[in-house]
XYZ file of N, CA and C in Angstrom:
462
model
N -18.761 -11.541 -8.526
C -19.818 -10.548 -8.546
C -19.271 -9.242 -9.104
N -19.872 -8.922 -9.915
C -18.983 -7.666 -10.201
C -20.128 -6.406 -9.753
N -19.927 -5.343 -9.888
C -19.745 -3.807 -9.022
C -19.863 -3.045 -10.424
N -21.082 -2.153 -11.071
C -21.276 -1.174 -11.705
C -20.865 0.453 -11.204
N -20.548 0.631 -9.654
C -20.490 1.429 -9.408
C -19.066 1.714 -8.820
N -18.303 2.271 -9.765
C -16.479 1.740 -9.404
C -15.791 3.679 -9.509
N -14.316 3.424 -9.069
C -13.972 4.596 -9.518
C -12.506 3.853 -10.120
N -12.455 3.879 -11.238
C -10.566 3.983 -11.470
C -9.516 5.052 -11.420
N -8.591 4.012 -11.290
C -7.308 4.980 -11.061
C -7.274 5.871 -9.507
N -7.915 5.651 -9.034
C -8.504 7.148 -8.075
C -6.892 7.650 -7.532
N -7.210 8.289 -7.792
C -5.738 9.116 -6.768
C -5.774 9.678 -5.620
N -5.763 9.178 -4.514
C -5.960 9.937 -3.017
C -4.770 10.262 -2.269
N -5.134 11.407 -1.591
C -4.442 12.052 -0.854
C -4.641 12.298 1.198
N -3.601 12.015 1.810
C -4.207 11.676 3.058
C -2.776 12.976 4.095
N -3.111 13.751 4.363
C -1.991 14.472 5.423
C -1.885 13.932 6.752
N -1.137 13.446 7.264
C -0.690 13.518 8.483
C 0.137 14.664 9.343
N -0.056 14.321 10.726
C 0.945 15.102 11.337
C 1.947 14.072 12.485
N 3.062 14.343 11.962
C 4.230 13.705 12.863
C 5.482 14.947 13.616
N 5.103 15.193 14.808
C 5.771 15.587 15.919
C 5.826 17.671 14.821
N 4.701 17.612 14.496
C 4.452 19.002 14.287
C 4.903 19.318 12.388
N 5.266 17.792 12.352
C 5.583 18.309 10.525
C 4.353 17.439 9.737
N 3.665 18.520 9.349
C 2.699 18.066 7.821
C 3.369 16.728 6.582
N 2.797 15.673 6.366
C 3.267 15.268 5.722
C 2.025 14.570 4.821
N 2.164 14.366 3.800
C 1.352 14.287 2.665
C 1.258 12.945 1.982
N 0.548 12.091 2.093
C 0.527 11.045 1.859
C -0.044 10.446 0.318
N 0.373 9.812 -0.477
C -0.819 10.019 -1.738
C -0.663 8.733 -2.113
N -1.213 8.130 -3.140
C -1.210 6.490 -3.905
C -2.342 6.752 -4.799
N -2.587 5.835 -6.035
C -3.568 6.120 -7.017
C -3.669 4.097 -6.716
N -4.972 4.176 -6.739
C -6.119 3.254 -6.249
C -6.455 2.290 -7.488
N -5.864 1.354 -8.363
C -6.493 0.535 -9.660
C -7.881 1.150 -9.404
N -8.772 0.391 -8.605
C -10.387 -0.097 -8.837
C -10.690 0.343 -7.701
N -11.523 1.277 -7.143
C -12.532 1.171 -5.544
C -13.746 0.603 -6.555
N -14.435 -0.431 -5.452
C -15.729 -0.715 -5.710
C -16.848 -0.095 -4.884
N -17.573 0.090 -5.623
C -18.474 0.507 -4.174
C -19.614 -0.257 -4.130
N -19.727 -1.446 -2.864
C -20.697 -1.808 -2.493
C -21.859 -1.619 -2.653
N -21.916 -0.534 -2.154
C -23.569 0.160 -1.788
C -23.942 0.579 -3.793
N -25.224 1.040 -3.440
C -25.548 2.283 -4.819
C -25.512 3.789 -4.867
N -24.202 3.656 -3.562
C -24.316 5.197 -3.061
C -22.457 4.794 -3.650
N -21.692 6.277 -3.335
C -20.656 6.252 -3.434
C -19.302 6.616 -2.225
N -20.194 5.823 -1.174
C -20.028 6.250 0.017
C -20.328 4.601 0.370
N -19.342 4.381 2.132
C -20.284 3.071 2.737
C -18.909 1.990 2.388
N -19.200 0.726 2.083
C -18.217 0.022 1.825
C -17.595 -0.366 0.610
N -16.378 -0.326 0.741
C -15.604 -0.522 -0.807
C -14.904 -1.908 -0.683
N -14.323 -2.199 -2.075
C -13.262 -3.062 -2.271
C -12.046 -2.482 -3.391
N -11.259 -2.686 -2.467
C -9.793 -2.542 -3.038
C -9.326 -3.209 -3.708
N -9.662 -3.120 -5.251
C -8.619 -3.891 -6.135
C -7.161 -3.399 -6.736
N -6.536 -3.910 -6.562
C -5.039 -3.872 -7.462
C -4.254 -5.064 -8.002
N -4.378 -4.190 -9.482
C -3.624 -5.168 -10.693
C -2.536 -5.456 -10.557
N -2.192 -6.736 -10.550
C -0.762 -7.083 -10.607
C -0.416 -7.892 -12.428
N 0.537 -7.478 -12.361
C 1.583 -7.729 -13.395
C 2.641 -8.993 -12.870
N 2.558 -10.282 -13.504
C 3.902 -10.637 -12.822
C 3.883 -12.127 -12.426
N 4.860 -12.617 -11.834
C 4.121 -14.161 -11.065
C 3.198 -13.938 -10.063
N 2.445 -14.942 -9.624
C 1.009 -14.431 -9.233
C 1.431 -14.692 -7.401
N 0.726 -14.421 -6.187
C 0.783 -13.797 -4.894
C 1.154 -15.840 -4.942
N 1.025 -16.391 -5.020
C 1.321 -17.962 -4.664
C 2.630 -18.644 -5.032
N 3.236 -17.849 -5.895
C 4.305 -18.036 -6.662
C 5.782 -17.211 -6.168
N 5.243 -16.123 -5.649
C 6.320 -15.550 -5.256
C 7.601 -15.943 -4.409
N 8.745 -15.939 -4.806
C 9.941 -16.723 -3.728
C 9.916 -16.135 -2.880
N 10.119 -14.714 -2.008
C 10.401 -14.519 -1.041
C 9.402 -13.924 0.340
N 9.929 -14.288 1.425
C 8.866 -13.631 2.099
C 8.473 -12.038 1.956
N 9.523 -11.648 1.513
C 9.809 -10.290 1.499
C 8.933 -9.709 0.069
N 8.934 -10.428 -0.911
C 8.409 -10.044 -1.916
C 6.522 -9.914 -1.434
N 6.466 -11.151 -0.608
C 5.036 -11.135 -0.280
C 4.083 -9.926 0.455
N 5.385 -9.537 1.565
C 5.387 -8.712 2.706
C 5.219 -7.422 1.943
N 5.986 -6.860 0.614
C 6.034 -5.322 0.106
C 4.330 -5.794 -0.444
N 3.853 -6.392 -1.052
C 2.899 -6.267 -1.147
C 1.231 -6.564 -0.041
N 1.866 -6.904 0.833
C 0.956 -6.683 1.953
C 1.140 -5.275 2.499
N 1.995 -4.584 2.471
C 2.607 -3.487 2.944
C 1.717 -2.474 2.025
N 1.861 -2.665 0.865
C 0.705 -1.601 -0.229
C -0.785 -1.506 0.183
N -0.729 -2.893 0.038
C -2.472 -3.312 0.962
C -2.868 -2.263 2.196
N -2.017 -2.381 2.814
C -2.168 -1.765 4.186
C -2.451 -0.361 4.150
N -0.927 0.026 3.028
C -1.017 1.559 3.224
C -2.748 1.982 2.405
N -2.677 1.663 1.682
C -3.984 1.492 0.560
C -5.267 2.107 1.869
N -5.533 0.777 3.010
C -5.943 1.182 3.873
C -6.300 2.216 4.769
N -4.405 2.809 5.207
C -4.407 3.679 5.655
C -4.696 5.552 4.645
N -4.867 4.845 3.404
C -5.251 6.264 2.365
C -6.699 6.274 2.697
N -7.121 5.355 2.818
C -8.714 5.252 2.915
C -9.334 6.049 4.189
N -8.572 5.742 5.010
C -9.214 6.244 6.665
C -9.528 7.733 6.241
N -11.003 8.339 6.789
C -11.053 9.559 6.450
C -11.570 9.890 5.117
N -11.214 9.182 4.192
C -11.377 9.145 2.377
C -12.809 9.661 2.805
N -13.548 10.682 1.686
C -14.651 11.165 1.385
C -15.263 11.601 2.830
N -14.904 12.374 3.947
C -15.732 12.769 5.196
C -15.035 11.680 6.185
N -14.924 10.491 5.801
C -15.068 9.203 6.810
C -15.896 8.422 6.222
N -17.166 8.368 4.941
C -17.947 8.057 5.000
C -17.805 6.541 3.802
N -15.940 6.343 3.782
C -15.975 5.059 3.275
C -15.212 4.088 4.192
N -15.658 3.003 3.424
C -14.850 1.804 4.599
C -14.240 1.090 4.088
N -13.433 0.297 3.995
C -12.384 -0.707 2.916
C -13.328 -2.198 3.522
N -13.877 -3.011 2.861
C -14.500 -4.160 2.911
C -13.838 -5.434 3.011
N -12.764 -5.002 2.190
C -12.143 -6.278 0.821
C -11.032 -5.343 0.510
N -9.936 -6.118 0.285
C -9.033 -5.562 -0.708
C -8.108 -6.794 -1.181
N -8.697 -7.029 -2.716
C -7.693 -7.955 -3.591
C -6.899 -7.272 -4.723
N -5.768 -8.347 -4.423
C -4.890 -8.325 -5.752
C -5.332 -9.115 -6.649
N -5.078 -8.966 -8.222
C -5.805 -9.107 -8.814
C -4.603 -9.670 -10.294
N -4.195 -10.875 -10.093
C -3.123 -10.686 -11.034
C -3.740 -11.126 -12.588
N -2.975 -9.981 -13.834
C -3.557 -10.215 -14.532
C -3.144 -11.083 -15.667
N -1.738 -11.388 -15.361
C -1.560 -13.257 -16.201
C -1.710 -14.216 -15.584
N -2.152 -15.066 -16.403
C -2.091 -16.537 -16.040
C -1.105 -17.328 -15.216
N -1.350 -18.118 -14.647
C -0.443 -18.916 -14.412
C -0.046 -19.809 -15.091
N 0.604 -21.178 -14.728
C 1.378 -21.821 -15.346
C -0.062 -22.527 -15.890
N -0.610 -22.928 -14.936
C -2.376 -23.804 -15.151
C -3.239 -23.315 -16.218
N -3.038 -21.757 -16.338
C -3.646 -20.829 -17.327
C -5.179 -20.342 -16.308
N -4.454 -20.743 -15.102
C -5.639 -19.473 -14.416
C -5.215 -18.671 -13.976
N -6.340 -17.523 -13.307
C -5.843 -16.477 -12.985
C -6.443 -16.634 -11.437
N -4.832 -15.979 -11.383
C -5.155 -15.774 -9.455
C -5.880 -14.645 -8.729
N -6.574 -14.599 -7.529
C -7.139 -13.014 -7.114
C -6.463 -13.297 -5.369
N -6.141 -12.547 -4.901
C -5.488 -12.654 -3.372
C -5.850 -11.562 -2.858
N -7.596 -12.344 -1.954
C -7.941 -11.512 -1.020
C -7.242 -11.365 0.528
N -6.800 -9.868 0.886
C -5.907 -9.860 1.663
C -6.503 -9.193 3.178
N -6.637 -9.818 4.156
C -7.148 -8.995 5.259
C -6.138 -7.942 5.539
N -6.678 -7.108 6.211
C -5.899 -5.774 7.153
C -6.707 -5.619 8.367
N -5.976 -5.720 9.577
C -6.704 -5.338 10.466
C -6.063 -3.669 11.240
N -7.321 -3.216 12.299
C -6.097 -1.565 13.045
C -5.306 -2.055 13.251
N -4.779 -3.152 13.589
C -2.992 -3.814 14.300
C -2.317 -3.294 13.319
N -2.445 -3.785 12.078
C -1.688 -3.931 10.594
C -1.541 -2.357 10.623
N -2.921 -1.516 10.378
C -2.564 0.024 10.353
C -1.803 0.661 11.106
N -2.082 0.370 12.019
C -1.337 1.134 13.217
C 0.527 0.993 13.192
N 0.854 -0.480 12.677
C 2.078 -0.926 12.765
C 2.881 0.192 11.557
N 2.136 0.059 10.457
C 2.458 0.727 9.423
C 2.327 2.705 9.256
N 1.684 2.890 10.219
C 1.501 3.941 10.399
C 3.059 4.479 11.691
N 3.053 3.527 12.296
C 3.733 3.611 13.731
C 5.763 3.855 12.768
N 5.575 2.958 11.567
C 6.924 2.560 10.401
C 6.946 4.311 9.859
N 5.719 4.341 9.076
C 5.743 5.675 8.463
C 6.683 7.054 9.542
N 5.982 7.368 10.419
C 6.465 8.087 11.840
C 7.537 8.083 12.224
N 8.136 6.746 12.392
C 9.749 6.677 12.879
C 10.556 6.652 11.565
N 9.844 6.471 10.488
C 11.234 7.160 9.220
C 10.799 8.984 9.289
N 10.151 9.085 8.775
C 9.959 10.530 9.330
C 10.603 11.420 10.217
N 10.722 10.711 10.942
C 11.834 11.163 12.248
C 13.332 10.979 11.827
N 13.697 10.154 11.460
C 14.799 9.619 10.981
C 15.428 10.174 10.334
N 14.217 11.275 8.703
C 14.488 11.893 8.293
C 15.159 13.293 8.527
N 14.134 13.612 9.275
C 14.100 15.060 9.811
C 15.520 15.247 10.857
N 15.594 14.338 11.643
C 16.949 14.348 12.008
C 18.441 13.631 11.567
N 18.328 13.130 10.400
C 19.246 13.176 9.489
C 20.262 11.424 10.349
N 19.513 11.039 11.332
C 19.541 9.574 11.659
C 19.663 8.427 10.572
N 18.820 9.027 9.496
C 18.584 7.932 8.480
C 19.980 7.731 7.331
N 20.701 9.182 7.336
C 21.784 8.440 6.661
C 22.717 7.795 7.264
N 23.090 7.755 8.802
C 24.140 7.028 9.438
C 23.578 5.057 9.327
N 21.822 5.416 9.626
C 21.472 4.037 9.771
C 21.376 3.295 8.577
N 21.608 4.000 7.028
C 21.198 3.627 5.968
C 19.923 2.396 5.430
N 20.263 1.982 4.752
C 18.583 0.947 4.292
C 19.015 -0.675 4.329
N 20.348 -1.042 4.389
C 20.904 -2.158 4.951
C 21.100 -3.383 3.655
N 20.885 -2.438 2.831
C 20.955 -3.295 1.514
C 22.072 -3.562 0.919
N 23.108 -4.592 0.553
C 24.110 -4.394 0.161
C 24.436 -3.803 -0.936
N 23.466 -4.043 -2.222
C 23.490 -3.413 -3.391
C 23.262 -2.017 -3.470
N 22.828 -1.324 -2.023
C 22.304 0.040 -2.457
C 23.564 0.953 -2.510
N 23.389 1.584 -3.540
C 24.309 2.657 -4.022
C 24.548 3.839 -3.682
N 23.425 4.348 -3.237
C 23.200 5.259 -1.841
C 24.176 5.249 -0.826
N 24.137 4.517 0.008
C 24.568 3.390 1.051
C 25.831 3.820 1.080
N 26.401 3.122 -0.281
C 28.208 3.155 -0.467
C 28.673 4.791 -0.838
N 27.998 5.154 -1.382
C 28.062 6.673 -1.472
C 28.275 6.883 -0.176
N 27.170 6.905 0.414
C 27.689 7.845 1.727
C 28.633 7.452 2.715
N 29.055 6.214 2.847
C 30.376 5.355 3.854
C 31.227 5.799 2.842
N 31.622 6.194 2.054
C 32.839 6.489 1.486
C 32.759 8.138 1.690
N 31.874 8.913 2.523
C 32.092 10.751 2.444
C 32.423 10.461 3.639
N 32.453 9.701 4.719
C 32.446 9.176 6.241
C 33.771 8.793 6.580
């Protein structure tokens, strides 16, 4: 079904507050759809993917960063325009083929659990930051270069 009444690219912006520090949240949106014939009410979240398609992917982890976008996507939305939109739907949308020569779309639920978890992630790096926790705990990656930088000033 397709949707005449869309916005691309959108770029939104969402502030939070964590333990008294402002923090500024932003992401640019492929496709909102808008349901209704208003521009308000319920949307769908599309985003283009580039790449092997959401079925193909090897790792869990590869799957997970992109459920993780989904989410935040979500959490840009809360509030978006007054309050007066709602996330409906949100698919990925990959735009090569597969091996079959179709194209995949991966509609992805989010529920408040999902927000909240991701919101709850956002908060405790934040913290992490601000008290300077985050370089002792580093990102646990072996390749990160960061990482070895700083165990070698230690």
């Amino acid at each position: 079904e397709w949707s005449i009444n869309i916005a691309l690219e959108e770029y939104i912006r969402k502030t939070i507050i964590v333990d008294e520090t402002k923090l500024t949240l932003s992401g640019k949106i492929d496709k909102l759809e808008f349901l209704n014939e208003s521009d308000i009410g319920p949307v769908r979240v599309v985003d283009y993917k580039t790449g092997k398609v959401f079925s193909k992917k090897g790792t869990k982890a590869q799957k997970q960063a992109l459920e993780r976008q989904i989410r935040f996507y979500h959490l840009l939305l809360e509030g978006y325009k007054n309050g007066d939109v709602s996330v409906a739907e949100a698919v990925l949308d990959f735009v090569e083929p597969t091996e079959e020569g179709e194209f995949e779309k991966k509609t992805m639920a989010v529920n408040k659990d999902d927000i909240l978890e991701l919101q709850e992630e956002i908060e405790t790096m934040v913290r992490e930051i601000l008290s300077g926790e985050f370089l002792a705990k580093g990102c646990n990656k072996k390749d990160c270069e960061a990482c070895q930088f700083w165990s070698t000033l230690h």
